[in-house]
């Protein structure tokens, strides 16, 4: 049920509203009413919590590894265990929410996320911690799509929805930044477990407020669930990431490496076959034939995967090579986050002047060059260089995020916008999932961590620069404003 921006009459759009939760009262003159602000607060708080989870643990990784006995090379699983289910199941849970009720699934996701955060807080060994992280990821896979759907169905298209989405996007960016700083402060003062406890407390607060505020909604056409698609893509990604991570540590000589690699590729092929036959696919394969969608999502995959890798290896470099505390490391990434927020305020103006496609290529180029600049860090000093270079690189990274989303969705008919935005979200999650396993372990398995970090940064920069060239060619020189 959408809120009418001018009257108190509610209108049915693509959803039907049921249950005890009532939609927020209609605002006058496109201004948010008190109840509408509370609804927006709950939805944004949930998204903020998930963004916090992506970053709050990063600076705590070394301390966490020592406490639980996780080897340096195994630390990437603290990130991957969360990102894999959050990306693999995101589209499926979005579809289930459409069918059975978005509010209902949202509350289930919050409950699961909160319980998983408690498990991670109390973890007694690596297995229990990684289980908690995986369940957190599963909860996030429910919260993210249902939260966004509740936002877009509660606030009608137009200035009010633009305002709500703008607030939500800003808080997502702040969540990542604040998470890095909080992670450093809390790890230094209360220990790494406090970072997971913070997430559990946040989930409880949101869960207490949500039932009485959020409206229930679902689509009237009752779309079919694409269970085979979700199972094959998640299984394929899990097998592929496991094989590549293991190969980075032990080489490609093991039977388990080749077995899981082939199994992963086979499952991804099965996913493509399943998507081509189902009437309600998780990913629309015909849409990928469009240049803007194919190359835009490729750019998104690269920018997310490579920047997440940079942050992972710099966290290890700053703490284990330079000996910075968790708090000081958090401050470095706090500067990075502030730079990203600044870039977010100017990116729309840049896109308005040069167009989304030019901005996308230029942003990838800038991200690659600034990642290469990180090679100037030394084994005994380099915190200032790292702070400046990663901050500017993140500004270009944010430009790439915004412009790839616009590139993918521009020119897409209204009836296909849902599929297009679903691809954007999936690309983001998969990028966050695969970057660290593919490259991050190269830094943690070499004899010298510093040499490993430099190797990863060099490869990372080369990949982003190559992607900039490929995207520029792939978009066919279409430089008109998108």
XYZ file of C-alpha atoms in Angstrom:
482
model
C 0.000 0.000 0.000
C 1.466 3.323 -1.015
C 1.000 6.550 0.868
C -0.686 9.242 -1.199
C 1.434 12.379 -1.060
C -1.480 14.807 -1.076
C -4.558 13.171 0.434
C -5.463 10.736 3.133
C -6.767 8.214 0.634
C -4.552 5.181 0.169
C -4.174 3.696 -3.277
C -3.256 0.199 -4.291
C -0.262 0.003 -6.611
C 1.535 -3.271 -7.132
C 0.820 -4.578 -3.664
C -2.021 -5.480 -1.402
C -1.890 -4.552 2.270
C -2.985 -6.785 5.093
C -2.264 -7.445 8.728
C -2.196 -5.287 11.782
C 0.558 -2.905 10.664
C -0.840 0.276 9.219
C 0.759 2.395 6.584
C 2.066 5.739 7.724
C -0.414 8.599 7.472
C -0.385 10.599 4.271
C 1.921 13.557 4.413
C 0.897 16.987 3.227
C 2.908 18.778 0.542
C 5.295 15.852 0.116
C 6.548 16.171 3.688
C 7.054 13.245 6.005
C 4.559 12.965 8.855
C 5.619 11.849 12.313
C 4.497 8.265 11.719
C 6.097 8.188 8.277
C 9.382 9.255 9.877
C 9.110 6.388 12.365
C 8.486 3.898 9.545
C 11.478 5.273 7.664
C 13.590 5.128 10.833
C 12.839 1.416 11.334
C 13.585 0.498 7.723
C 16.753 2.590 7.585
C 17.935 1.262 10.944
C 17.707 -2.287 9.616
C 19.660 -1.415 6.461
C 22.163 0.541 8.571
C 22.648 -2.532 10.756
C 23.491 -4.705 7.751
C 25.935 -2.086 6.419
C 27.492 -1.934 9.885
C 27.976 -5.695 9.820
C 29.960 -5.458 6.581
C 32.536 -3.153 8.184
C 32.500 -3.310 11.983
C 34.423 -6.582 12.081
C 37.129 -5.631 9.562
C 39.501 -3.893 11.959
C 38.837 -6.564 14.607
C 40.052 -9.427 12.390
C 43.598 -9.727 13.809
C 42.337 -9.721 17.420
C 39.565 -12.156 16.537
C 42.027 -14.495 14.825
C 44.311 -14.622 17.858
C 41.439 -15.219 20.275
C 39.695 -18.006 18.356
C 42.765 -19.559 16.775
C 41.934 -18.590 13.194
C 45.059 -18.561 11.045
C 45.861 -15.463 9.029
C 44.918 -17.254 5.817
C 41.567 -18.314 7.304
C 40.541 -14.791 8.358
C 38.916 -14.150 4.983
C 36.232 -16.689 5.923
C 35.037 -14.303 8.650
C 33.998 -12.023 5.778
C 33.098 -14.651 3.193
C 30.907 -16.693 5.563
C 28.630 -13.655 5.859
C 28.768 -12.431 2.266
C 28.097 -15.728 0.514
C 24.599 -16.485 1.890
C 23.683 -12.799 1.893
C 24.344 -12.676 -1.848
C 23.217 -16.136 -2.862
C 19.802 -16.072 -1.213
C 18.945 -12.391 -1.623
C 16.830 -12.744 -4.762
C 15.043 -15.856 -3.520
C 13.983 -14.237 -0.251
C 12.864 -11.150 -2.134
C 10.577 -13.372 -4.196
C 9.314 -15.274 -1.128
C 8.487 -11.949 0.512
C 6.479 -10.915 -2.562
C 4.494 -14.114 -2.255
C 3.973 -14.538 1.497
C 4.274 -11.004 2.859
C 7.182 -8.572 3.120
C 6.606 -7.527 6.724
C 6.425 -11.152 7.857
C 9.719 -12.035 6.168
C 11.330 -8.821 7.395
C 10.567 -9.745 11.003
C 11.850 -13.292 10.469
C 15.071 -11.882 9.012
C 15.552 -9.563 11.995
C 15.017 -12.431 14.427
C 17.507 -14.655 12.618
C 20.059 -11.867 12.353
C 19.795 -11.032 16.047
C 20.109 -14.684 17.153
C 23.076 -15.218 14.813
C 24.803 -12.108 16.167
C 24.410 -13.487 19.686
C 25.938 -16.799 18.571
C 28.898 -14.954 17.018
C 29.295 -12.933 20.231
C 29.463 -16.075 22.379
C 31.506 -18.144 19.878
C 33.817 -20.626 21.586
C 35.752 -21.824 18.539
C 36.175 -20.985 14.836
C 33.321 -23.278 13.769
C 30.741 -21.662 16.065
C 31.853 -18.176 15.034
C 31.698 -18.929 11.316
C 28.282 -20.548 11.801
C 27.080 -17.340 13.431
C 28.479 -15.277 10.569
C 26.800 -17.503 7.970
C 23.447 -17.194 9.756
C 23.934 -13.420 9.950
C 24.389 -13.456 6.183
C 21.222 -15.472 5.761
C 19.325 -12.975 7.920
C 20.747 -10.100 5.869
C 19.558 -11.836 2.687
C 16.033 -11.544 4.100
C 16.314 -8.027 5.530
C 17.832 -6.242 2.519
C 15.237 -7.035 -0.184
C 12.222 -6.970 2.134
C 13.330 -3.688 3.704
C 13.746 -2.045 0.309
C 10.424 -3.430 -0.918
C 8.652 -2.129 2.191
C 10.219 1.269 1.612
C 9.176 1.514 -2.042
C 5.654 0.208 -1.400
C 5.094 2.407 1.659
C 6.339 5.634 0.089
C 4.825 6.436 -3.343
C 6.867 7.192 -6.434
C 7.858 10.824 -6.661
C 9.549 13.342 -4.344
C 8.569 11.495 -1.171
C 10.075 8.197 -2.298
C 13.149 10.002 -3.643
C 13.602 11.589 -0.238
C 13.177 8.260 1.565
C 15.614 6.438 -0.729
C 18.107 9.296 -0.424
C 18.010 9.090 3.373
C 18.342 5.303 3.213
C 21.331 5.496 0.853
C 23.078 8.070 3.017
C 22.656 5.938 6.113
C 23.977 2.886 4.268
C 27.147 4.821 3.437
C 27.416 6.123 7.002
C 26.872 2.602 8.332
C 30.005 1.378 6.597
C 32.039 4.387 7.756
C 30.807 4.327 11.339
C 31.357 0.573 11.425
C 35.055 0.951 10.671
C 35.524 3.568 13.397
C 33.331 1.787 15.951
C 35.068 -1.496 15.212
C 38.416 0.030 16.132
C 37.180 1.765 19.279
C 35.190 -1.201 20.571
C 37.903 -3.764 19.825
C 40.497 -1.698 21.680
C 38.287 -0.995 24.705
C 35.841 -3.909 24.992
C 37.254 -6.625 22.757
C 36.149 -7.922 19.358
C 33.071 -9.681 20.776
C 31.509 -6.307 21.525
C 31.223 -5.636 17.768
C 28.942 -8.639 17.363
C 27.021 -7.788 20.540
C 26.292 -4.326 19.111
C 24.571 -5.944 16.125
C 22.493 -8.188 18.393
C 21.298 -5.213 20.449
C 20.458 -3.214 17.296
C 18.418 -6.116 15.913
C 16.423 -6.356 19.164
C 15.615 -2.615 19.100
C 14.434 -2.688 15.479
C 12.461 -5.889 16.098
C 10.672 -4.256 19.037
C 9.550 -1.271 16.939
C 8.778 -2.876 13.577
C 5.579 -4.921 14.215
C 3.445 -1.954 15.230
C 4.710 0.413 12.546
C 5.213 -1.465 9.299
C 2.365 -2.343 6.915
C 2.066 -5.843 5.456
C 2.167 -6.089 1.681
C 2.553 -8.648 -1.080
C 2.148 -8.723 -4.839
C -1.281 -9.796 -6.131
C 0.090 -11.917 -9.002
C 1.765 -14.416 -6.597
C 4.985 -15.055 -8.555
C 6.429 -18.544 -8.753
C 9.439 -19.340 -6.606
C 12.654 -20.076 -8.490
C 14.085 -22.520 -5.955
C 16.309 -24.389 -8.482
C 17.887 -21.090 -9.509
C 18.666 -20.068 -5.931
C 20.038 -23.493 -4.987
C 22.287 -23.807 -8.045
C 23.713 -20.276 -7.944
C 24.409 -20.420 -4.195
C 25.927 -23.895 -4.391
C 27.961 -22.916 -7.425
C 29.384 -19.798 -5.786
C 30.166 -21.658 -2.560
C 31.999 -24.442 -4.399
C 33.868 -22.006 -6.632
C 34.998 -19.772 -3.773
C 36.043 -22.761 -1.660
C 38.144 -24.217 -4.475
C 39.873 -20.925 -5.306
C 40.517 -20.112 -1.641
C 41.973 -23.560 -1.033
C 44.077 -23.353 -4.197
C 45.527 -20.039 -3.043
C 46.690 -21.754 0.145
C 47.751 -25.204 -1.129
C 47.918 -24.941 -4.909
C 45.809 -26.713 -7.534
C 47.223 -30.173 -6.866
C 44.513 -31.389 -4.495
C 41.605 -33.540 -5.628
C 39.234 -31.502 -3.464
C 40.294 -28.302 -5.248
C 39.561 -29.634 -8.726
C 36.456 -31.483 -7.567
C 34.837 -28.434 -6.007
C 35.966 -26.214 -8.895
C 34.287 -28.457 -11.471
C 31.224 -28.857 -9.256
C 30.936 -25.084 -8.911
C 31.182 -24.510 -12.652
C 28.634 -27.273 -13.306
C 26.178 -25.733 -10.831
C 26.554 -22.295 -12.408
C 25.859 -23.807 -15.842
C 22.808 -25.520 -14.331
C 21.752 -22.144 -12.936
C 21.927 -20.582 -16.409
C 19.853 -23.454 -17.833
C 17.297 -23.186 -15.031
C 16.960 -19.417 -15.513
C 16.342 -19.850 -19.257
C 13.396 -22.180 -18.644
C 11.582 -20.771 -15.637
C 8.785 -18.208 -16.215
C 9.836 -16.218 -13.130
C 13.668 -16.255 -13.045
C 15.835 -14.796 -10.323
C 18.047 -13.371 -13.066
C 16.648 -12.462 -16.481
C 19.189 -13.834 -18.979
C 17.705 -11.990 -22.005
C 18.281 -8.690 -20.193
C 22.013 -9.460 -20.029
C 22.154 -9.195 -23.814
C 21.752 -5.437 -23.522
C 25.090 -3.667 -23.568
C 24.314 -1.266 -20.754
C 23.109 -4.043 -18.467
C 25.895 -6.523 -19.237
C 28.806 -4.073 -19.106
C 27.284 -2.010 -16.304
C 26.987 -5.051 -14.062
C 30.488 -6.197 -15.035
C 31.796 -2.815 -13.895
C 29.821 -3.093 -10.650
C 31.195 -6.583 -10.002
C 34.775 -5.387 -10.467
C 34.500 -2.199 -8.409
C 32.924 -4.000 -5.416
C 35.202 -7.045 -5.537
C 38.416 -5.078 -5.900
C 37.672 -2.361 -3.326
C 36.612 -4.903 -0.702
C 39.956 -6.645 -1.303
C 41.879 -3.376 -0.867
C 40.193 -2.717 2.474
C 40.870 -6.286 3.664
C 44.603 -6.246 2.888
C 45.088 -2.675 4.158
C 43.531 -3.681 7.480
C 46.165 -6.397 7.854
C 48.962 -4.109 6.618
C 48.156 -1.263 9.005
C 47.879 -3.483 12.077
C 50.349 -6.296 11.467
C 53.036 -4.545 9.387
C 52.909 -1.009 10.787
C 51.647 -2.031 14.228
C 48.738 0.414 14.383
C 46.091 -0.217 17.019
C 42.553 -1.186 16.082
C 41.437 2.340 17.026
C 43.958 4.096 14.768
C 43.183 1.691 11.944
C 39.504 2.524 12.355
C 40.323 6.219 12.059
C 42.097 5.612 8.748
C 38.968 4.027 7.357
C 36.863 6.709 8.982
C 38.655 9.271 6.792
C 37.997 6.985 3.829
C 34.291 6.849 4.674
C 34.068 10.617 5.052
C 35.664 11.011 1.621
C 33.112 8.580 0.188
C 30.249 10.538 1.719
C 31.651 13.727 0.195
C 31.926 12.030 -3.190
C 28.307 10.883 -2.869
C 27.124 14.479 -2.628
C 28.979 15.503 -5.794
C 28.546 12.357 -7.894
C 25.043 13.288 -9.175
C 26.408 16.622 -10.437
C 29.287 14.900 -12.234
C 26.912 12.373 -13.779
C 24.560 15.175 -14.809
C 27.382 16.879 -16.669
C 29.225 13.944 -18.242
C 26.620 11.178 -18.266
C 26.542 7.905 -16.338
C 28.633 5.930 -18.834
C 31.521 8.386 -19.039
C 31.454 8.749 -15.269
C 31.531 4.970 -14.869
C 34.614 4.539 -17.048
C 36.355 7.527 -15.462
C 35.565 6.281 -11.950
C 37.017 2.842 -12.676
C 40.116 4.478 -14.115
C 40.523 6.636 -11.008
C 39.978 3.698 -8.655
C 42.612 1.662 -10.492
C 45.207 4.458 -10.514
C 44.746 5.244 -6.824
C 44.959 1.546 -5.947
C 48.266 1.480 -7.835
C 49.371 4.522 -5.794
C 49.068 2.358 -2.671
C 52.167 0.514 -3.868
C 54.123 3.484 -2.489
C 53.531 2.310 1.105
C 56.581 1.006 2.934
C 57.297 -1.802 5.349
C 57.995 0.620 8.217
C 55.929 3.677 7.311
C 53.057 4.440 4.988
C 49.961 5.152 7.074
C 49.587 8.664 5.619
C 50.022 7.440 2.045
C 47.535 4.638 2.684
C 44.987 7.035 4.206
C 45.135 9.530 1.338
C 45.265 6.975 -1.473
C 42.488 4.707 -0.192
C 40.281 7.724 0.571
C 40.589 9.146 -2.941
C 40.235 5.654 -4.427
C 37.002 5.274 -2.458
C 35.682 8.534 -3.886
C 36.102 7.115 -7.376
C 34.664 3.819 -6.131
C 31.481 5.549 -4.978
C 31.249 7.287 -8.337
C 31.457 3.882 -10.005
C 28.728 2.473 -7.736
C 26.262 5.260 -8.496
C 27.022 5.440 -12.217
C 26.874 1.680 -12.793
C 23.445 1.546 -11.158
C 22.204 4.323 -13.428
C 23.830 2.748 -16.478
C 22.124 -0.591 -15.823
C 18.653 0.849 -15.208
C 18.594 3.618 -17.805
C 16.380 2.949 -20.797
C 14.755 -0.101 -19.158
C 10.929 -0.231 -19.428
C 9.032 0.276 -16.174
C 7.784 -3.320 -16.169
C 11.408 -4.577 -16.226
C 12.864 -2.168 -13.669
C 12.454 -4.742 -10.886
C 14.593 -7.263 -12.737
C 17.194 -4.620 -13.574
C 17.504 -3.388 -9.990
C 17.615 -7.012 -8.813
C 20.670 -7.535 -11.019
C 22.296 -4.431 -9.534
C 21.791 -5.701 -5.979
C 22.972 -9.212 -6.843
C 26.100 -7.863 -8.548
C 26.912 -5.883 -5.410
C 26.542 -8.893 -3.130
C 28.478 -11.273 -5.395
C 31.255 -8.699 -5.776
C 31.576 -8.404 -2.005
C 31.591 -12.221 -1.827
C 34.281 -13.122 -4.346
C 36.886 -10.367 -4.028
C 38.572 -11.394 -0.795
C 38.670 -15.161 -1.488
C 40.084 -14.597 -4.983
C 42.856 -12.145 -4.055
C 42.910 -11.526 -0.310
C 44.423 -14.889 0.547
C 47.447 -14.125 -1.664
C 48.466 -11.594 0.975
C 48.018 -13.943 3.903
C 49.779 -17.015 2.514
C 53.119 -15.520 1.478
C 56.162 -15.603 3.735
C 56.107 -11.819 4.047
C 52.751 -10.168 4.662
C 54.079 -6.886 3.282
C 55.154 -8.515 0.027
C 51.794 -10.280 -0.167
C 49.913 -7.003 0.295
C 51.917 -5.351 -2.489
C 51.257 -8.299 -4.802
C 47.514 -8.099 -4.182
C 47.433 -4.326 -4.674
C 49.297 -4.615 -7.978
C 46.943 -7.314 -9.295
C 43.914 -5.419 -7.983
C 44.938 -2.198 -9.752
C 45.628 -4.050 -13.009
C 42.192 -5.700 -12.936
C 40.356 -2.410 -12.341
C 42.294 -0.591 -15.062
C 41.654 -3.424 -17.518
C 37.959 -3.337 -16.584
C 37.854 0.420 -17.269
C 39.186 -0.199 -20.775
C 36.820 -3.104 -21.433
C 33.757 -1.225 -20.174
C 34.670 1.779 -22.309
C 34.899 -0.440 -25.390
C 31.893 -2.546 -24.424
C 29.587 0.428 -24.128
C 30.549 1.227 -27.696
C 31.524 4.820 -27.139
C 27.972 5.762 -26.231
C 28.701 8.816 -24.221
C 25.351 10.537 -24.200
C 23.966 11.313 -20.791
C 22.102 8.374 -19.277
